[in-house]
Structures are given as C-alpha cells and as structure tokens.
Amino acid sequence: MEPFYRTIIGVARTLFAAQGLKFTITGEEHIPATGGAVIAMNHTGYMDFTYAGIPARATKRYIRFMAKKEVFDNKISGPMMRTMRHIPVDRGDAGDSYRLAVQALRAGELVGVFPEETISRSFELKTFRSGAARMALEAGVPVIPMVLWGSQRVWTKGHPKRLGRTNTPITIKVGAPIAPYEPAADMTAELHTVMEKMLHEVQQGYTHEPGAHWVPQRLGGSAPSLEEANAEDERVAAERRARKEQARQEKERLERGGRPGDTGTGGSAQ
C-alpha cells in the first residue's frame, strides 16, 4: 500500500477530468502484475509522466520515473518525488541514478524511462540512448514499450501550457515486452523500431489539425523537422553549458577573493 502515491494519482485524475482529457488506452495487459520491468516511453510534453502511469493502475502498480534532478531540488515537488520513490537524474553524472534504477528493477519495481532523454520538439522519435536496454540487461528484466500521443497539446516546449478545460484526446498504447539481449545497441535499435511503429499506429486513428504546431510535418503540421529540432536542442544545450561554465568560473573567482563579475583581467585603478 502506498497511500501518498495513490492520493496523488487520485488528485491527478480529478484534474484530468476537470480538463476534460479523453484517454484512449490499449495494451494494459502487457504491464506485468508482478516483477521488475523498464517502461520505455516517447517524450512529447511536460505532462507525459503523469499520463504514463495510468496503464499501470490496471494491475494496481506504480511506476518509479527517472526525472531530472532539478525537480527533486524544488522545495515543493522534491519531497513529493522522493516519497513516491522516483529516481533523480543528474545529467552531468548519471551513474548514481543508473545504479538506483537497476536496484529498483531487481527489487521488482517498474521503472519509467524516456530513452530520448528530452522532449522531442518535432514530435518524431529522437535517437534513443541505450540506458533502458542496459538497465534491463543488468537487472534481467524486460523492456515494455509505451507511446503517448496528444499530450504535447497540453504543454510542450516553446508553447504556452493549456491546463484549462480543453477536452484534449490523449492516446496511450502499451506494447509487448521485449526480453533483454546483447548487445544493448541492437536491443535499443529494436526498441526504437517497435515504438516508431506503435506511434504511427496511434497517429492513424487521431484527428490532426492541418498546420497546427503540435502536429509533425509528416502529418501536415508546422512542427519543426527532426533535423531542425535537433539543431535547436544542440543550440540550447550549448547555451546551458556556457552558463554553467560561466557560473563555475565566477565561483572560483569568489573563492579566490575576487568581486562578483570581476574577470580578473583588468588593470589597476589610476
């Protein structure tokens, strides 16, 4: 029994109902009733993890999601995430989170992973990291593919959130488990192929608005192409790295006794 996690799910479902979200869920039978498994999901919006946990409730299970460390650092969301036993990920050093995930899998938990690591601005599948496959191999558990579609209409990168009563349809499809096998790169490639096929299947039954920002170019929308989206992701990542480096250098200057903003290159005052 996990009263806090169960309560949070109840609150979330109340909010979903207030928003008029219309869920179509298939494949829940692929979520095992017991035992560990990696739940691999595509990533198109900020609310994905709140929706992805719904299919697991068919077998009364909870998913421990791997989420960026910043969420755990927040004074409000941090205690909640820790109470629900989600797993923090430090993108600069993911070793600890990987070990915690494998430990949870061996203990029989469901661990939720976004193999793309970040939201896809194009809403097409980005290149997958091999972490999901490597965790499954080390823990000896299957990977269960899951795709979500429509969540990007609620809240995604670069667009205003729509958390009111939008009556947005959201489709979630769970695929058959993939047993772990070596090498991890081949398993990762299979996972990508399977999830891409699943994604295209759910898109076929979904009504897409021509020219809409949340619709991929392939389906007549105005979302950036995968190549354009990847280029933007790299630009944003480069800016983030530059800010971190600037902060590191500023910290070193302060530790040496310099003044904030002092570059240490100026001459003496006359």
PDB file of C-alpha atoms in Angstrom:
ATOM      1  CA  MET A   1       0.000   0.000   0.000  1.00  0.00           C
ATOM      2  CA  GLU A   2       1.277   3.449  -0.941  1.00  0.00           C
ATOM      3  CA  PRO A   3      -1.277   5.949   0.360  1.00  0.00           C
ATOM      4  CA  PHE A   4       0.601   9.079  -0.719  1.00  0.00           C
ATOM      5  CA  TYR A   5       1.232   7.891  -4.294  1.00  0.00           C
ATOM      6  CA  ARG A   6      -2.364   6.654  -4.517  1.00  0.00           C
ATOM      7  CA  THR A   7      -3.641  10.019  -3.268  1.00  0.00           C
ATOM      8  CA  ILE A   8      -1.548  11.906  -5.820  1.00  0.00           C
ATOM      9  CA  ILE A   9      -2.960   9.721  -8.590  1.00  0.00           C
ATOM     10  CA  GLY A  10      -6.476  10.435  -7.329  1.00  0.00           C
ATOM     11  CA  VAL A  11      -5.830  14.167  -7.357  1.00  0.00           C
ATOM     12  CA  ALA A  12      -4.312  13.941 -10.841  1.00  0.00           C
ATOM     13  CA  ARG A  13      -7.315  12.051 -12.192  1.00  0.00           C
ATOM     14  CA  THR A  14      -9.632  14.672 -10.731  1.00  0.00           C
ATOM     15  CA  LEU A  15      -7.622  17.359 -12.531  1.00  0.00           C
ATOM     16  CA  PHE A  16      -7.667  15.348 -15.766  1.00  0.00           C
ATOM     17  CA  ALA A  17     -11.457  15.095 -15.514  1.00  0.00           C
ATOM     18  CA  ALA A  18     -11.726  18.841 -14.866  1.00  0.00           C
ATOM     19  CA  GLN A  19      -9.637  19.435 -18.007  1.00  0.00           C
ATOM     20  CA  GLY A  20     -11.919  17.125 -19.967  1.00  0.00           C
ATOM     21  CA  LEU A  21      -8.975  14.997 -21.106  1.00  0.00           C
ATOM     22  CA  LYS A  22     -10.196  11.987 -23.037  1.00  0.00           C
ATOM     23  CA  PHE A  23      -7.904   8.964 -22.678  1.00  0.00           C
ATOM     24  CA  THR A  24      -7.810   6.018 -25.058  1.00  0.00           C
ATOM     25  CA  ILE A  25      -5.624   3.291 -23.563  1.00  0.00           C
ATOM     26  CA  THR A  26      -4.745  -0.056 -25.118  1.00  0.00           C
ATOM     27  CA  GLY A  27      -2.332  -2.826 -24.215  1.00  0.00           C
ATOM     28  CA  GLU A  28      -2.554  -2.531 -20.413  1.00  0.00           C
ATOM     29  CA  GLU A  29      -2.363  -6.324 -20.274  1.00  0.00           C
ATOM     30  CA  HIS A  30       1.322  -6.056 -21.169  1.00  0.00           C
ATOM     31  CA  ILE A  31       2.109  -4.420 -17.801  1.00  0.00           C
ATOM     32  CA  PRO A  32       3.164  -7.342 -15.558  1.00  0.00           C
ATOM     33  CA  ALA A  33       1.236  -7.825 -12.329  1.00  0.00           C
ATOM     34  CA  THR A  34       4.487  -8.593 -10.501  1.00  0.00           C
ATOM     35  CA  GLY A  35       8.207  -8.299 -11.108  1.00  0.00           C
ATOM     36  CA  GLY A  36      10.503  -5.638 -12.439  1.00  0.00           C
ATOM     37  CA  ALA A  37      10.334  -4.074 -15.890  1.00  0.00           C
ATOM     38  CA  VAL A  38      11.620  -0.987 -17.672  1.00  0.00           C
ATOM     39  CA  ILE A  39       8.774   1.113 -19.074  1.00  0.00           C
ATOM     40  CA  ALA A  40      10.199   2.978 -22.104  1.00  0.00           C
ATOM     41  CA  MET A  41       8.158   5.964 -23.305  1.00  0.00           C
ATOM     42  CA  ASN A  42       8.333   8.593 -26.016  1.00  0.00           C
ATOM     43  CA  HIS A  43       8.512  12.191 -24.820  1.00  0.00           C
ATOM     44  CA  THR A  44       6.474  14.993 -26.399  1.00  0.00           C
ATOM     45  CA  GLY A  45       5.273  17.063 -23.437  1.00  0.00           C
ATOM     46  CA  TYR A  46       5.925  18.080 -19.841  1.00  0.00           C
ATOM     47  CA  MET A  47       2.915  16.119 -18.538  1.00  0.00           C
ATOM     48  CA  ASP A  48       3.901  12.777 -20.097  1.00  0.00           C
ATOM     49  CA  PHE A  49       4.934  11.099 -16.855  1.00  0.00           C
ATOM     50  CA  THR A  50       1.592  11.948 -15.208  1.00  0.00           C
ATOM     51  CA  TYR A  51      -0.307  10.219 -18.023  1.00  0.00           C
ATOM     52  CA  ALA A  52       2.104   7.303 -18.483  1.00  0.00           C
ATOM     53  CA  GLY A  53       1.349   5.951 -15.025  1.00  0.00           C
ATOM     54  CA  ILE A  54      -2.328   5.335 -15.838  1.00  0.00           C
ATOM     55  CA  PRO A  55      -1.976   1.970 -17.658  1.00  0.00           C
ATOM     56  CA  ALA A  56      -0.038   0.514 -14.706  1.00  0.00           C
ATOM     57  CA  ARG A  57      -3.034   1.032 -12.434  1.00  0.00           C
ATOM     58  CA  ALA A  58      -4.848  -1.741 -14.328  1.00  0.00           C
ATOM     59  CA  THR A  59      -2.681  -4.126 -12.301  1.00  0.00           C
ATOM     60  CA  LYS A  60      -2.560  -1.768  -9.287  1.00  0.00           C
ATOM     61  CA  ARG A  61       1.096  -0.989  -9.831  1.00  0.00           C
ATOM     62  CA  TYR A  62       3.159   2.182  -9.576  1.00  0.00           C
ATOM     63  CA  ILE A  63       5.931   3.374 -11.866  1.00  0.00           C
ATOM     64  CA  ARG A  64       9.131   4.894 -10.456  1.00  0.00           C
ATOM     65  CA  PHE A  65      10.001   7.538 -13.009  1.00  0.00           C
ATOM     66  CA  MET A  66      13.510   8.729 -13.724  1.00  0.00           C
ATOM     67  CA  ALA A  67      13.325  12.540 -13.693  1.00  0.00           C
ATOM     68  CA  LYS A  68      15.848  15.345 -13.849  1.00  0.00           C
ATOM     69  CA  LYS A  69      17.479  16.296 -10.565  1.00  0.00           C
ATOM     70  CA  GLU A  70      16.122  19.852 -10.685  1.00  0.00           C
ATOM     71  CA  VAL A  71      12.614  18.509  -9.981  1.00  0.00           C
ATOM     72  CA  PHE A  72      13.906  16.910  -6.776  1.00  0.00           C
ATOM     73  CA  ASP A  73      15.725  20.098  -5.777  1.00  0.00           C
ATOM     74  CA  ASN A  74      12.453  22.057  -5.751  1.00  0.00           C
ATOM     75  CA  LYS A  75      11.161  22.567  -2.205  1.00  0.00           C
ATOM     76  CA  ILE A  76       7.604  21.608  -3.212  1.00  0.00           C
ATOM     77  CA  SER A  77       7.987  18.860  -5.802  1.00  0.00           C
ATOM     78  CA  GLY A  78      11.172  17.388  -4.289  1.00  0.00           C
ATOM     79  CA  PRO A  79       9.633  15.858  -1.143  1.00  0.00           C
ATOM     80  CA  MET A  80       6.724  14.527  -3.193  1.00  0.00           C
ATOM     81  CA  MET A  81       9.006  12.869  -5.743  1.00  0.00           C
ATOM     82  CA  ARG A  82      11.099  11.268  -3.027  1.00  0.00           C
ATOM     83  CA  THR A  83       8.035   9.994  -1.153  1.00  0.00           C
ATOM     84  CA  MET A  84       6.816   8.322  -4.347  1.00  0.00           C
ATOM     85  CA  ARG A  85      10.312   6.846  -4.766  1.00  0.00           C
ATOM     86  CA  HIS A  86      11.002   8.328  -8.171  1.00  0.00           C
ATOM     87  CA  ILE A  87      14.648   8.418  -9.244  1.00  0.00           C
ATOM     88  CA  PRO A  88      16.629  11.686  -9.669  1.00  0.00           C
ATOM     89  CA  VAL A  89      18.867  12.013 -12.717  1.00  0.00           C
ATOM     90  CA  ASP A  90      21.861  14.318 -12.768  1.00  0.00           C
ATOM     91  CA  ARG A  91      22.603  14.794 -16.469  1.00  0.00           C
ATOM     92  CA  GLY A  92      26.176  15.650 -15.637  1.00  0.00           C
ATOM     93  CA  ASP A  93      26.697  12.394 -13.735  1.00  0.00           C
ATOM     94  CA  ALA A  94      24.003   9.764 -14.319  1.00  0.00           C
ATOM     95  CA  GLY A  95      25.916   6.925 -12.663  1.00  0.00           C
ATOM     96  CA  ASP A  96      24.072   7.100  -9.338  1.00  0.00           C
ATOM     97  CA  SER A  97      20.640   7.240 -10.983  1.00  0.00           C
ATOM     98  CA  TYR A  98      21.515   4.254 -13.165  1.00  0.00           C
ATOM     99  CA  ARG A  99      22.530   2.212 -10.115  1.00  0.00           C
ATOM    100  CA  LEU A 100      19.364   3.206  -8.243  1.00  0.00           C
ATOM    101  CA  ALA A 101      17.239   2.215 -11.247  1.00  0.00           C
ATOM    102  CA  VAL A 102      18.874  -1.206 -11.546  1.00  0.00           C
ATOM    103  CA  GLN A 103      18.442  -1.723  -7.811  1.00  0.00           C
ATOM    104  CA  ALA A 104      14.732  -0.876  -8.075  1.00  0.00           C
ATOM    105  CA  LEU A 105      14.289  -3.217 -11.040  1.00  0.00           C
ATOM    106  CA  ARG A 106      15.935  -6.081  -9.172  1.00  0.00           C
ATOM    107  CA  ALA A 107      13.577  -5.378  -6.271  1.00  0.00           C
ATOM    108  CA  GLY A 108      10.630  -5.938  -8.613  1.00  0.00           C
ATOM    109  CA  GLU A 109       9.744  -2.319  -9.406  1.00  0.00           C
ATOM    110  CA  LEU A 110       8.538  -0.763 -12.647  1.00  0.00           C
ATOM    111  CA  VAL A 111      10.984   1.969 -13.704  1.00  0.00           C
ATOM    112  CA  GLY A 112       9.859   4.603 -16.219  1.00  0.00           C
ATOM    113  CA  VAL A 113      12.452   5.847 -18.700  1.00  0.00           C
ATOM    114  CA  PHE A 114      12.408   8.327 -21.584  1.00  0.00           C
ATOM    115  CA  PRO A 115      15.066   6.916 -23.969  1.00  0.00           C
ATOM    116  CA  GLU A 116      15.108  10.225 -25.878  1.00  0.00           C
ATOM    117  CA  GLU A 117      16.091  11.929 -22.577  1.00  0.00           C
ATOM    118  CA  THR A 118      14.356  15.158 -23.548  1.00  0.00           C
ATOM    119  CA  ILE A 119      11.135  16.325 -25.171  1.00  0.00           C
ATOM    120  CA  SER A 120      11.073  15.943 -28.937  1.00  0.00           C
ATOM    121  CA  ARG A 121      10.290  19.333 -30.460  1.00  0.00           C
ATOM    122  CA  SER A 122       9.459  17.648 -33.779  1.00  0.00           C
ATOM    123  CA  PHE A 123       7.186  15.080 -32.054  1.00  0.00           C
ATOM    124  CA  GLU A 124       9.010  12.392 -34.022  1.00  0.00           C
ATOM    125  CA  LEU A 125      11.165   9.906 -32.148  1.00  0.00           C
ATOM    126  CA  LYS A 126      14.648  11.225 -31.471  1.00  0.00           C
ATOM    127  CA  THR A 127      17.705   8.975 -31.262  1.00  0.00           C
ATOM    128  CA  PHE A 128      17.445   6.657 -28.263  1.00  0.00           C
ATOM    129  CA  ARG A 129      20.078   6.392 -25.544  1.00  0.00           C
ATOM    130  CA  SER A 130      20.987   2.834 -24.578  1.00  0.00           C
ATOM    131  CA  GLY A 131      20.263   3.234 -20.864  1.00  0.00           C
ATOM    132  CA  ALA A 132      16.888   1.455 -20.916  1.00  0.00           C
ATOM    133  CA  ALA A 133      18.365  -1.619 -22.616  1.00  0.00           C
ATOM    134  CA  ARG A 134      21.442  -1.674 -20.376  1.00  0.00           C
ATOM    135  CA  MET A 135      19.296  -1.457 -17.231  1.00  0.00           C
ATOM    136  CA  ALA A 136      17.103  -4.301 -18.451  1.00  0.00           C
ATOM    137  CA  LEU A 137      20.143  -6.434 -19.229  1.00  0.00           C
ATOM    138  CA  GLU A 138      21.819  -5.812 -15.882  1.00  0.00           C
ATOM    139  CA  ALA A 139      18.643  -6.398 -13.868  1.00  0.00           C
ATOM    140  CA  GLY A 140      17.422  -9.283 -16.029  1.00  0.00           C
ATOM    141  CA  VAL A 141      14.005  -7.748 -16.740  1.00  0.00           C
ATOM    142  CA  PRO A 142      12.067  -6.926 -19.928  1.00  0.00           C
ATOM    143  CA  VAL A 143      11.567  -3.539 -21.538  1.00  0.00           C
ATOM    144  CA  ILE A 144       7.930  -2.607 -22.146  1.00  0.00           C
ATOM    145  CA  PRO A 145       7.421  -0.031 -24.911  1.00  0.00           C
ATOM    146  CA  MET A 146       4.776   2.658 -24.428  1.00  0.00           C
ATOM    147  CA  VAL A 147       3.788   5.544 -26.681  1.00  0.00           C
ATOM    148  CA  LEU A 148       1.704   8.604 -25.858  1.00  0.00           C
ATOM    149  CA  TRP A 149       0.089  10.908 -28.365  1.00  0.00           C
ATOM    150  CA  GLY A 150      -1.779  14.163 -27.801  1.00  0.00           C
ATOM    151  CA  SER A 151      -0.011  15.114 -24.572  1.00  0.00           C
ATOM    152  CA  GLN A 152       2.020  17.715 -26.467  1.00  0.00           C
ATOM    153  CA  ARG A 153      -1.213  19.685 -26.941  1.00  0.00           C
ATOM    154  CA  VAL A 154      -1.453  20.257 -23.182  1.00  0.00           C
ATOM    155  CA  TRP A 155       2.076  21.541 -22.517  1.00  0.00           C
ATOM    156  CA  THR A 156       5.257  21.225 -24.532  1.00  0.00           C
ATOM    157  CA  LYS A 157       8.489  23.074 -25.213  1.00  0.00           C
ATOM    158  CA  GLY A 158       8.215  26.522 -26.709  1.00  0.00           C
ATOM    159  CA  HIS A 159       4.425  26.808 -26.431  1.00  0.00           C
ATOM    160  CA  PRO A 160       2.025  28.058 -23.749  1.00  0.00           C
ATOM    161  CA  LYS A 161       0.551  25.487 -21.396  1.00  0.00           C
ATOM    162  CA  ARG A 162      -3.145  24.656 -21.840  1.00  0.00           C
ATOM    163  CA  LEU A 163      -4.222  23.373 -18.440  1.00  0.00           C
ATOM    164  CA  GLY A 164      -7.826  24.526 -18.611  1.00  0.00           C
ATOM    165  CA  ARG A 165     -10.792  22.528 -19.881  1.00  0.00           C
ATOM    166  CA  THR A 166      -9.513  21.677 -23.344  1.00  0.00           C
ATOM    167  CA  ASN A 167     -11.193  18.267 -23.882  1.00  0.00           C
ATOM    168  CA  THR A 168      -7.942  17.082 -25.431  1.00  0.00           C
ATOM    169  CA  PRO A 169      -7.855  13.441 -26.579  1.00  0.00           C
ATOM    170  CA  ILE A 170      -4.754  11.546 -25.433  1.00  0.00           C
ATOM    171  CA  THR A 171      -3.883   8.085 -26.706  1.00  0.00           C
ATOM    172  CA  ILE A 172      -1.649   5.681 -24.797  1.00  0.00           C
ATOM    173  CA  LYS A 173      -0.560   2.355 -26.261  1.00  0.00           C
ATOM    174  CA  VAL A 174       1.441  -0.290 -24.394  1.00  0.00           C
ATOM    175  CA  GLY A 175       3.367  -2.838 -26.450  1.00  0.00           C
ATOM    176  CA  ALA A 176       4.502  -6.386 -25.814  1.00  0.00           C
ATOM    177  CA  PRO A 177       7.559  -6.833 -23.552  1.00  0.00           C
ATOM    178  CA  ILE A 178      10.979  -7.112 -25.182  1.00  0.00           C
ATOM    179  CA  ALA A 179      13.185  -9.632 -23.380  1.00  0.00           C
ATOM    180  CA  PRO A 180      16.724  -8.349 -22.712  1.00  0.00           C
ATOM    181  CA  TYR A 181      19.501  -9.475 -25.039  1.00  0.00           C
ATOM    182  CA  GLU A 182      23.008  -8.490 -26.020  1.00  0.00           C
ATOM    183  CA  PRO A 183      24.277  -6.256 -27.418  1.00  0.00           C
ATOM    184  CA  ALA A 184      22.444  -3.340 -25.846  1.00  0.00           C
ATOM    185  CA  ALA A 185      22.815  -1.336 -29.074  1.00  0.00           C
ATOM    186  CA  ASP A 186      20.798  -3.921 -31.017  1.00  0.00           C
ATOM    187  CA  MET A 187      18.130  -4.054 -28.341  1.00  0.00           C
ATOM    188  CA  THR A 188      17.936  -0.255 -28.351  1.00  0.00           C
ATOM    189  CA  ALA A 189      17.540  -0.245 -32.141  1.00  0.00           C
ATOM    190  CA  GLU A 190      14.703  -2.780 -31.894  1.00  0.00           C
ATOM    191  CA  LEU A 191      13.011  -0.721 -29.185  1.00  0.00           C
ATOM    192  CA  HIS A 192      13.156   2.375 -31.402  1.00  0.00           C
ATOM    193  CA  THR A 193      11.713   0.463 -34.370  1.00  0.00           C
ATOM    194  CA  VAL A 194       8.895  -1.015 -32.289  1.00  0.00           C
ATOM    195  CA  MET A 195       7.976   2.309 -30.695  1.00  0.00           C
ATOM    196  CA  GLU A 196       8.058   4.148 -34.023  1.00  0.00           C
ATOM    197  CA  LYS A 197       5.639   1.594 -35.478  1.00  0.00           C
ATOM    198  CA  MET A 198       3.375   1.933 -32.429  1.00  0.00           C
ATOM    199  CA  LEU A 199       3.476   5.726 -32.679  1.00  0.00           C
ATOM    200  CA  HIS A 200       2.455   5.674 -36.323  1.00  0.00           C
ATOM    201  CA  GLU A 201      -0.373   3.281 -35.486  1.00  0.00           C
ATOM    202  CA  VAL A 202      -1.899   5.534 -32.827  1.00  0.00           C
ATOM    203  CA  GLN A 203      -1.468   8.579 -35.082  1.00  0.00           C
ATOM    204  CA  GLN A 204      -3.568   6.913 -37.771  1.00  0.00           C
ATOM    205  CA  GLY A 205      -6.601   6.966 -35.505  1.00  0.00           C
ATOM    206  CA  TYR A 206      -6.060  10.534 -34.287  1.00  0.00           C
ATOM    207  CA  THR A 207      -7.512  13.699 -35.828  1.00  0.00           C
ATOM    208  CA  HIS A 208      -4.743  16.153 -36.678  1.00  0.00           C
ATOM    209  CA  GLU A 209      -5.325  19.831 -37.311  1.00  0.00           C
ATOM    210  CA  PRO A 210      -3.566  20.933 -40.540  1.00  0.00           C
ATOM    211  CA  GLY A 211      -0.773  23.400 -39.826  1.00  0.00           C
ATOM    212  CA  ALA A 212      -1.014  23.043 -36.038  1.00  0.00           C
ATOM    213  CA  HIS A 213       2.183  23.475 -34.029  1.00  0.00           C
ATOM    214  CA  TRP A 214       1.627  20.144 -32.267  1.00  0.00           C
ATOM    215  CA  VAL A 215       1.403  18.157 -35.500  1.00  0.00           C
ATOM    216  CA  PRO A 216       4.593  16.765 -37.120  1.00  0.00           C
ATOM    217  CA  GLN A 217       5.489  17.968 -40.595  1.00  0.00           C
ATOM    218  CA  ARG A 218       5.000  14.415 -41.823  1.00  0.00           C
ATOM    219  CA  LEU A 219       1.301  14.732 -40.925  1.00  0.00           C
ATOM    220  CA  GLY A 220       0.808  18.235 -42.304  1.00  0.00           C
ATOM    221  CA  GLY A 221       1.689  20.229 -39.210  1.00  0.00           C
ATOM    222  CA  SER A 222       4.013  23.152 -38.566  1.00  0.00           C
ATOM    223  CA  ALA A 223       6.276  21.462 -36.015  1.00  0.00           C
ATOM    224  CA  PRO A 224       9.969  21.649 -36.907  1.00  0.00           C
ATOM    225  CA  SER A 225      11.525  18.734 -38.743  1.00  0.00           C
ATOM    226  CA  LEU A 226      13.550  16.266 -36.715  1.00  0.00           C
ATOM    227  CA  GLU A 227      16.763  17.801 -38.099  1.00  0.00           C
ATOM    228  CA  GLU A 228      15.641  21.344 -37.239  1.00  0.00           C
ATOM    229  CA  ALA A 229      14.551  20.248 -33.770  1.00  0.00           C
ATOM    230  CA  ASN A 230      17.868  18.516 -33.112  1.00  0.00           C
ATOM    231  CA  ALA A 231      19.749  21.649 -34.165  1.00  0.00           C
ATOM    232  CA  GLU A 232      17.684  23.754 -31.759  1.00  0.00           C
ATOM    233  CA  ASP A 233      18.281  21.255 -28.953  1.00  0.00           C
ATOM    234  CA  GLU A 234      22.022  21.498 -29.555  1.00  0.00           C
ATOM    235  CA  ARG A 235      21.895  25.306 -29.545  1.00  0.00           C
ATOM    236  CA  VAL A 236      20.022  25.316 -26.222  1.00  0.00           C
ATOM    237  CA  ALA A 237      22.419  22.720 -24.768  1.00  0.00           C
ATOM    238  CA  ALA A 238      25.425  24.800 -25.834  1.00  0.00           C
ATOM    239  CA  GLU A 239      23.969  27.866 -24.121  1.00  0.00           C
ATOM    240  CA  ARG A 240      23.343  25.815 -20.980  1.00  0.00           C
ATOM    241  CA  ARG A 241      26.923  24.567 -20.979  1.00  0.00           C
ATOM    242  CA  ALA A 242      28.210  28.111 -21.426  1.00  0.00           C
ATOM    243  CA  ARG A 243      26.139  29.356 -18.485  1.00  0.00           C
ATOM    244  CA  LYS A 244      27.387  26.518 -16.280  1.00  0.00           C
ATOM    245  CA  GLU A 245      30.975  27.254 -17.252  1.00  0.00           C
ATOM    246  CA  GLN A 246      30.479  30.946 -16.525  1.00  0.00           C
ATOM    247  CA  ALA A 247      28.964  30.104 -13.127  1.00  0.00           C
ATOM    248  CA  ARG A 248      31.880  27.765 -12.378  1.00  0.00           C
ATOM    249  CA  GLN A 249      34.428  30.441 -13.227  1.00  0.00           C
ATOM    250  CA  GLU A 250      32.565  33.014 -11.152  1.00  0.00           C
ATOM    251  CA  LYS A 251      32.522  30.640  -8.176  1.00  0.00           C
ATOM    252  CA  GLU A 252      36.276  30.103  -8.496  1.00  0.00           C
ATOM    253  CA  ARG A 253      36.874  33.861  -8.586  1.00  0.00           C
ATOM    254  CA  LEU A 254      34.800  34.358  -5.452  1.00  0.00           C
ATOM    255  CA  GLU A 255      36.687  31.568  -3.691  1.00  0.00           C
ATOM    256  CA  ARG A 256      39.954  33.330  -4.578  1.00  0.00           C
ATOM    257  CA  GLY A 257      38.622  36.510  -3.007  1.00  0.00           C
ATOM    258  CA  GLY A 258      37.554  38.331  -6.158  1.00  0.00           C
ATOM    259  CA  ARG A 259      34.493  40.536  -6.521  1.00  0.00           C
ATOM    260  CA  PRO A 260      31.332  39.282  -8.308  1.00  0.00           C
ATOM    261  CA  GLY A 261      31.644  39.949 -12.015  1.00  0.00           C
ATOM    262  CA  ASP A 262      35.372  40.683 -11.766  1.00  0.00           C
ATOM    263  CA  THR A 263      37.086  38.934 -14.665  1.00  0.00           C
ATOM    264  CA  GLY A 264      40.476  39.310 -13.096  1.00  0.00           C
ATOM    265  CA  THR A 265      41.886  40.755 -16.321  1.00  0.00           C
ATOM    266  CA  GLY A 266      41.509  44.446 -15.688  1.00  0.00           C
ATOM    267  CA  GLY A 267      44.430  46.776 -14.803  1.00  0.00           C
ATOM    268  CA  SER A 268      44.889  48.643 -11.554  1.00  0.00           C
ATOM    269  CA  ALA A 269      42.917  51.830 -10.991  1.00  0.00           C
ATOM    270  CA  GLN A 270      44.795  55.054 -11.645  1.00  0.00           C
TER     271      GLN A 270
END
